[in-house]
Each structure stands twice: as C-alpha cells, then as structure tokens.
Short mmCIF file of N, CA and C in Angstrom, two decimals:
data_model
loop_
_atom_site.label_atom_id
_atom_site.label_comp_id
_atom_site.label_asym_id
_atom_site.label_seq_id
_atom_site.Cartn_x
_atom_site.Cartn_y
_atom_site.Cartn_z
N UNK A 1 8.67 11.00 14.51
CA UNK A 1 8.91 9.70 15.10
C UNK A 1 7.72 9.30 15.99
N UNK A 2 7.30 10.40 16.54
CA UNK A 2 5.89 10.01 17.18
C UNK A 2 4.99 9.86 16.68
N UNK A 3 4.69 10.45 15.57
CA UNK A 3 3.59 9.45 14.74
C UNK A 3 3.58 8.64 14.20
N UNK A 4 4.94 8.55 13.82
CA UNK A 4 4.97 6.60 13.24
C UNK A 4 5.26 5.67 14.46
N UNK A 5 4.84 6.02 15.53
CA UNK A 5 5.06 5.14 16.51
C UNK A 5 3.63 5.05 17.25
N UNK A 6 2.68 5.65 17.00
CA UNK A 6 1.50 5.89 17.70
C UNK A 6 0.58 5.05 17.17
N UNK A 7 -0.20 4.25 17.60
CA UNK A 7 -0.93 3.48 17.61
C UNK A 7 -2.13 3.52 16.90
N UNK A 8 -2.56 4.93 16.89
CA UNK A 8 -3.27 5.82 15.83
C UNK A 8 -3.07 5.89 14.71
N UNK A 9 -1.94 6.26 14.56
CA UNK A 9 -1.44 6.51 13.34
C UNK A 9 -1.38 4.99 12.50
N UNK A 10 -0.71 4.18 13.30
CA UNK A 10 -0.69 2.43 12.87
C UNK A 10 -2.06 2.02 12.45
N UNK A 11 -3.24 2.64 12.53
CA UNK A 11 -4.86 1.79 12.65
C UNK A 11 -5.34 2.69 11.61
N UNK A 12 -5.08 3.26 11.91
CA UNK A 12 -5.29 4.70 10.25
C UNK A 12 -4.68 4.21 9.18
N UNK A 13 -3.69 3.37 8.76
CA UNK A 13 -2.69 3.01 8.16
C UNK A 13 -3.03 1.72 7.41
N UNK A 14 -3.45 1.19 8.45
CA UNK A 14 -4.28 -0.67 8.22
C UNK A 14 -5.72 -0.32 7.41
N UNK A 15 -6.09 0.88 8.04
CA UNK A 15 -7.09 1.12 7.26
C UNK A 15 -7.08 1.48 5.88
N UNK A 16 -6.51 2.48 5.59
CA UNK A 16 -6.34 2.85 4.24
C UNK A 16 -5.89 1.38 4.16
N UNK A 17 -4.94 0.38 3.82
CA UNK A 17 -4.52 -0.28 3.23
C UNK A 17 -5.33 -1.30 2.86
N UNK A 18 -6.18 -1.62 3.88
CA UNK A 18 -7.56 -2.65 3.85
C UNK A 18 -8.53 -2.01 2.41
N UNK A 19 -8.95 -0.52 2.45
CA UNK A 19 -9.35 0.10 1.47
C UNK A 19 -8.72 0.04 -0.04
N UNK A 20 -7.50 0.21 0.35
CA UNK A 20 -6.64 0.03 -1.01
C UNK A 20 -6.87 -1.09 -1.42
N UNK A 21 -6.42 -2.33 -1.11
CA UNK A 21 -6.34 -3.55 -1.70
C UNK A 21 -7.71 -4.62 -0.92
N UNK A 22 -8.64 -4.24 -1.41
CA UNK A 22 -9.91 -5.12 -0.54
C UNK A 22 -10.11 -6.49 -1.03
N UNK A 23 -10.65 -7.08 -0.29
CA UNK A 23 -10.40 -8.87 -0.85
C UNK A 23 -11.67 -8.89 -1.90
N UNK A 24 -10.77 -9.83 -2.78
CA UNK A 24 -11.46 -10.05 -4.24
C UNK A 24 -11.38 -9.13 -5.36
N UNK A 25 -10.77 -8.55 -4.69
CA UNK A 25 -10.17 -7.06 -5.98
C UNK A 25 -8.76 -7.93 -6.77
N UNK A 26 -8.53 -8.35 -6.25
CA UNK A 26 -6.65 -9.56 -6.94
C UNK A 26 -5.64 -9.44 -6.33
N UNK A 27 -4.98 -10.00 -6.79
CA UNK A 27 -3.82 -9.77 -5.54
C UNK A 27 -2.53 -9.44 -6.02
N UNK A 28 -2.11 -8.51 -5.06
CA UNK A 28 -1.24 -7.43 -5.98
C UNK A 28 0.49 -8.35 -5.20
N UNK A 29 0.14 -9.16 -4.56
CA UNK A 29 1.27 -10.45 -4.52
C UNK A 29 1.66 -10.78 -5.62
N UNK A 30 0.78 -11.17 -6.64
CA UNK A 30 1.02 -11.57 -7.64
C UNK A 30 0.83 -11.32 -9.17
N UNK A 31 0.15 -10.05 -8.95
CA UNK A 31 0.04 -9.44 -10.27
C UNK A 31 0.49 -8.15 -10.12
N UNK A 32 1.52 -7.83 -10.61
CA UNK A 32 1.97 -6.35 -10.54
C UNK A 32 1.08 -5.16 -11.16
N UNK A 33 -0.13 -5.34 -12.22
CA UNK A 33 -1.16 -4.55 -12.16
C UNK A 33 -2.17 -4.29 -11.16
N UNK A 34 -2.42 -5.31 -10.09
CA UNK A 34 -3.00 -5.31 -9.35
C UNK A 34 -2.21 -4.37 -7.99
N UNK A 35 -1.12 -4.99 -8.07
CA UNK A 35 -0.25 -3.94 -7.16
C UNK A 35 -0.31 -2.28 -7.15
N UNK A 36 -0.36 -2.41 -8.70
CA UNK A 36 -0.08 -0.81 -9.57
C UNK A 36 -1.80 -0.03 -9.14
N UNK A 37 -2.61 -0.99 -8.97
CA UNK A 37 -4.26 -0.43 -8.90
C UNK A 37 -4.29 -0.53 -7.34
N UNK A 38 -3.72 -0.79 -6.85
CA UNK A 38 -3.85 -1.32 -5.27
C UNK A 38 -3.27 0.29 -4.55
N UNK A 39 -2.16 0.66 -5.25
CA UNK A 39 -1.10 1.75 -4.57
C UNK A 39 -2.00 2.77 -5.47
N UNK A 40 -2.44 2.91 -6.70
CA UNK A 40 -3.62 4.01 -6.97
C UNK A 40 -4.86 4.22 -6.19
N UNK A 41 -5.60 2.95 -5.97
CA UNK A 41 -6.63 3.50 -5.04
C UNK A 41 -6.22 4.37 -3.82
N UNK A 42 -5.05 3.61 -3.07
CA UNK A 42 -4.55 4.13 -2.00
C UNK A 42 -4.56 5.94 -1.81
N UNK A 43 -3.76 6.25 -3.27
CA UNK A 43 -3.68 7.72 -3.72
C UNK A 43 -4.96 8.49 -3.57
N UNK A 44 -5.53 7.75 -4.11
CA UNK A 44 -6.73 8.22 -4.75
C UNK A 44 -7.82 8.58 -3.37
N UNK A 45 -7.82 7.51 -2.31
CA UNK A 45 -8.34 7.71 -1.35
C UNK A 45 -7.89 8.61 -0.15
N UNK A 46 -6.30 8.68 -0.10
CA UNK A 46 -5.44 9.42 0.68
C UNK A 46 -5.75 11.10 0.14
N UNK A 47 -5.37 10.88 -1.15
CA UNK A 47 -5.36 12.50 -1.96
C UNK A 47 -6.15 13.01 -3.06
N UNK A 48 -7.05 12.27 -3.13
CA UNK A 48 -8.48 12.60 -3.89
C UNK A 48 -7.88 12.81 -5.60
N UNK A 49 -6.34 12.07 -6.08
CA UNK A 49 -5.51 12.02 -7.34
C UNK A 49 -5.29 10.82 -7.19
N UNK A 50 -4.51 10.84 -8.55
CA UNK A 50 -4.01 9.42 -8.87
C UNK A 50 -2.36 10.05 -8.79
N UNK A 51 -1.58 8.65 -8.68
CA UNK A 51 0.09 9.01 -8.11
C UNK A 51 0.35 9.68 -10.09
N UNK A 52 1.16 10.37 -9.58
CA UNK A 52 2.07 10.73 -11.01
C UNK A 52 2.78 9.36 -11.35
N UNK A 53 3.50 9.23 -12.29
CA UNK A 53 4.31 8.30 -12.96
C UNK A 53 4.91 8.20 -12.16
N UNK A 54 6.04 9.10 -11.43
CA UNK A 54 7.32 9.09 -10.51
C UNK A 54 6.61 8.27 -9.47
N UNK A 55 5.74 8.90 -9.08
CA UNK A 55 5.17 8.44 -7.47
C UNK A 55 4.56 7.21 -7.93
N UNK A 56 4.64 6.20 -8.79
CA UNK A 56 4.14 4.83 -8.86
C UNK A 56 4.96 4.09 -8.36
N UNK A 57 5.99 4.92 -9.40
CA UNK A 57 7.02 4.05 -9.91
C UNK A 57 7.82 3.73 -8.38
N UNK A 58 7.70 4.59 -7.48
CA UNK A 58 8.42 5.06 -6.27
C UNK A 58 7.43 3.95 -5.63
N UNK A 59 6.57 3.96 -5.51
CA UNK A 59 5.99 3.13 -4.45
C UNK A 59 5.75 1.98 -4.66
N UNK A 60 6.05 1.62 -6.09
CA UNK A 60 5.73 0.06 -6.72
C UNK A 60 7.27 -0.64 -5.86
N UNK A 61 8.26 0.25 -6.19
CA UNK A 61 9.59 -0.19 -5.60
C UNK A 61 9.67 -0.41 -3.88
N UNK A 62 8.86 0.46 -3.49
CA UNK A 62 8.80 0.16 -1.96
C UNK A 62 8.35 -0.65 -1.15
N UNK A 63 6.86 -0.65 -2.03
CA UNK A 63 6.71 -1.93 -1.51
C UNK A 63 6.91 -3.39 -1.96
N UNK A 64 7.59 -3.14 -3.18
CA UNK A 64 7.89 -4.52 -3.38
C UNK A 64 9.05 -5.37 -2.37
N UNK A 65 9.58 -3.93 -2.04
CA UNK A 65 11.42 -3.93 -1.16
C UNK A 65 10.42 -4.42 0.28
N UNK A 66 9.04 -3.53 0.58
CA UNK A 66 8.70 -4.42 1.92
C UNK A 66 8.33 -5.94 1.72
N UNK A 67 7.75 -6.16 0.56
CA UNK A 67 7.30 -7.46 0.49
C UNK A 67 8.05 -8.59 1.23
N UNK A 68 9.18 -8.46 0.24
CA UNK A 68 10.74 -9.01 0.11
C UNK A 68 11.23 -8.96 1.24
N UNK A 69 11.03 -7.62 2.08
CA UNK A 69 12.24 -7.77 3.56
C UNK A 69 11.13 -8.71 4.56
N UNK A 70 9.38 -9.03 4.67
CA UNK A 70 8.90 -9.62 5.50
C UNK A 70 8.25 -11.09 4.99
N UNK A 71 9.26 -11.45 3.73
CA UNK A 71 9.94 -12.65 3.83
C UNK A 71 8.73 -13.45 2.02
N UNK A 72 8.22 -12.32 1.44
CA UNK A 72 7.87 -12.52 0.09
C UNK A 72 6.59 -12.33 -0.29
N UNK A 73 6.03 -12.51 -1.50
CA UNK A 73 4.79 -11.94 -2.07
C UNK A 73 3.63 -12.60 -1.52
N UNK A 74 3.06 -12.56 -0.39
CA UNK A 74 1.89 -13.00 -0.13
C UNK A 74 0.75 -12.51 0.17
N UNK A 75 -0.64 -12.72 0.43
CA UNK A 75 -1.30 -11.53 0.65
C UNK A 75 -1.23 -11.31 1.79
N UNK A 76 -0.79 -11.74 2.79
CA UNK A 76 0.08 -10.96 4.19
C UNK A 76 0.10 -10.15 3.90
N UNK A 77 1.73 -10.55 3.07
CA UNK A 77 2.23 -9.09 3.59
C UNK A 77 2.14 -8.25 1.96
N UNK A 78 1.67 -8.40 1.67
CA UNK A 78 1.13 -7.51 0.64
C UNK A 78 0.27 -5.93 1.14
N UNK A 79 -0.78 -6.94 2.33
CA UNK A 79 -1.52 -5.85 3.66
C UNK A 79 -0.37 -5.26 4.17
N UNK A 80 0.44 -6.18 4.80
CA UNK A 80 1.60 -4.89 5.76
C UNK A 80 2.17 -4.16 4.97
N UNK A 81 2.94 -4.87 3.56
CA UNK A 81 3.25 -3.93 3.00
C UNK A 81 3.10 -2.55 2.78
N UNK A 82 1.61 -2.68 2.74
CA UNK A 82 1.29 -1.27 2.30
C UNK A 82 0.97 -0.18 3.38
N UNK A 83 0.79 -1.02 4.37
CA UNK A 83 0.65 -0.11 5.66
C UNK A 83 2.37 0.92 5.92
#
C-alpha cells in the first residue's frame, strides 16, 4: 500500500507509460492494435519480454476497464490508464 501511494512510485509509473505509448506512435484510444503495441512496449521495457497471450489479454481488459471508469477512450486517459 505504500508503494502505490508514494509519489515515487507514481513518477516511475508516468514514466514507463510516457515510454510505452509516445506521441505519434497512434493512439491506442482508438485503435486496439495500438493499445495491444502500447501495453507490449510497456512489457518489453519493464521486463526485457513481450506479455504472453494471457498477460495481453489481461491487460488489454484493464485498461480498457480504466479507460471507461475515467470517463472514456481518449488520449488522456489512455496515459493514466496505463499508469
């Protein structure tokens, strides 16, 4: 709980996600391949792999569920999303 509450941890987070989905790469708001390449780089930069099938499929759903709960597909929150 303390590291998802630490401020550190939050800027580390923005970062990778800035990395993951960088502007002019597309927007994974609106193209779900772009989403799908957006949450791979992420992997890829976090864990030096690409997600298994399960773990796409798992995180394509999550963040689509964040998209959706901070009010829809934009490139907002496409960024928070993924944070």
């Amino acid at each position: 709980l303390t590291l998802m509450n630490s401020p550190f941890a939050r800027k580390m987070a923005e970062g990778l996600a800035k990395r993951a989905n960088p502007p002019g790469v597309g927007s994974p708001a609106t193209k779900p391949a772009d989403l799908e390449a957006a949450i791979t780089r992420a992997y890829e930069i976090a864990l030096s792999r690409k997600p298994a099938p399960h773990e796409l499929a798992a995180m394509r759903e999550f963040v689509t569920g964040q998209m959706t709960a901070l009010g829809g597909p934009t490139s907002v929150n496409v960024d928070r999303a993924l944070v």
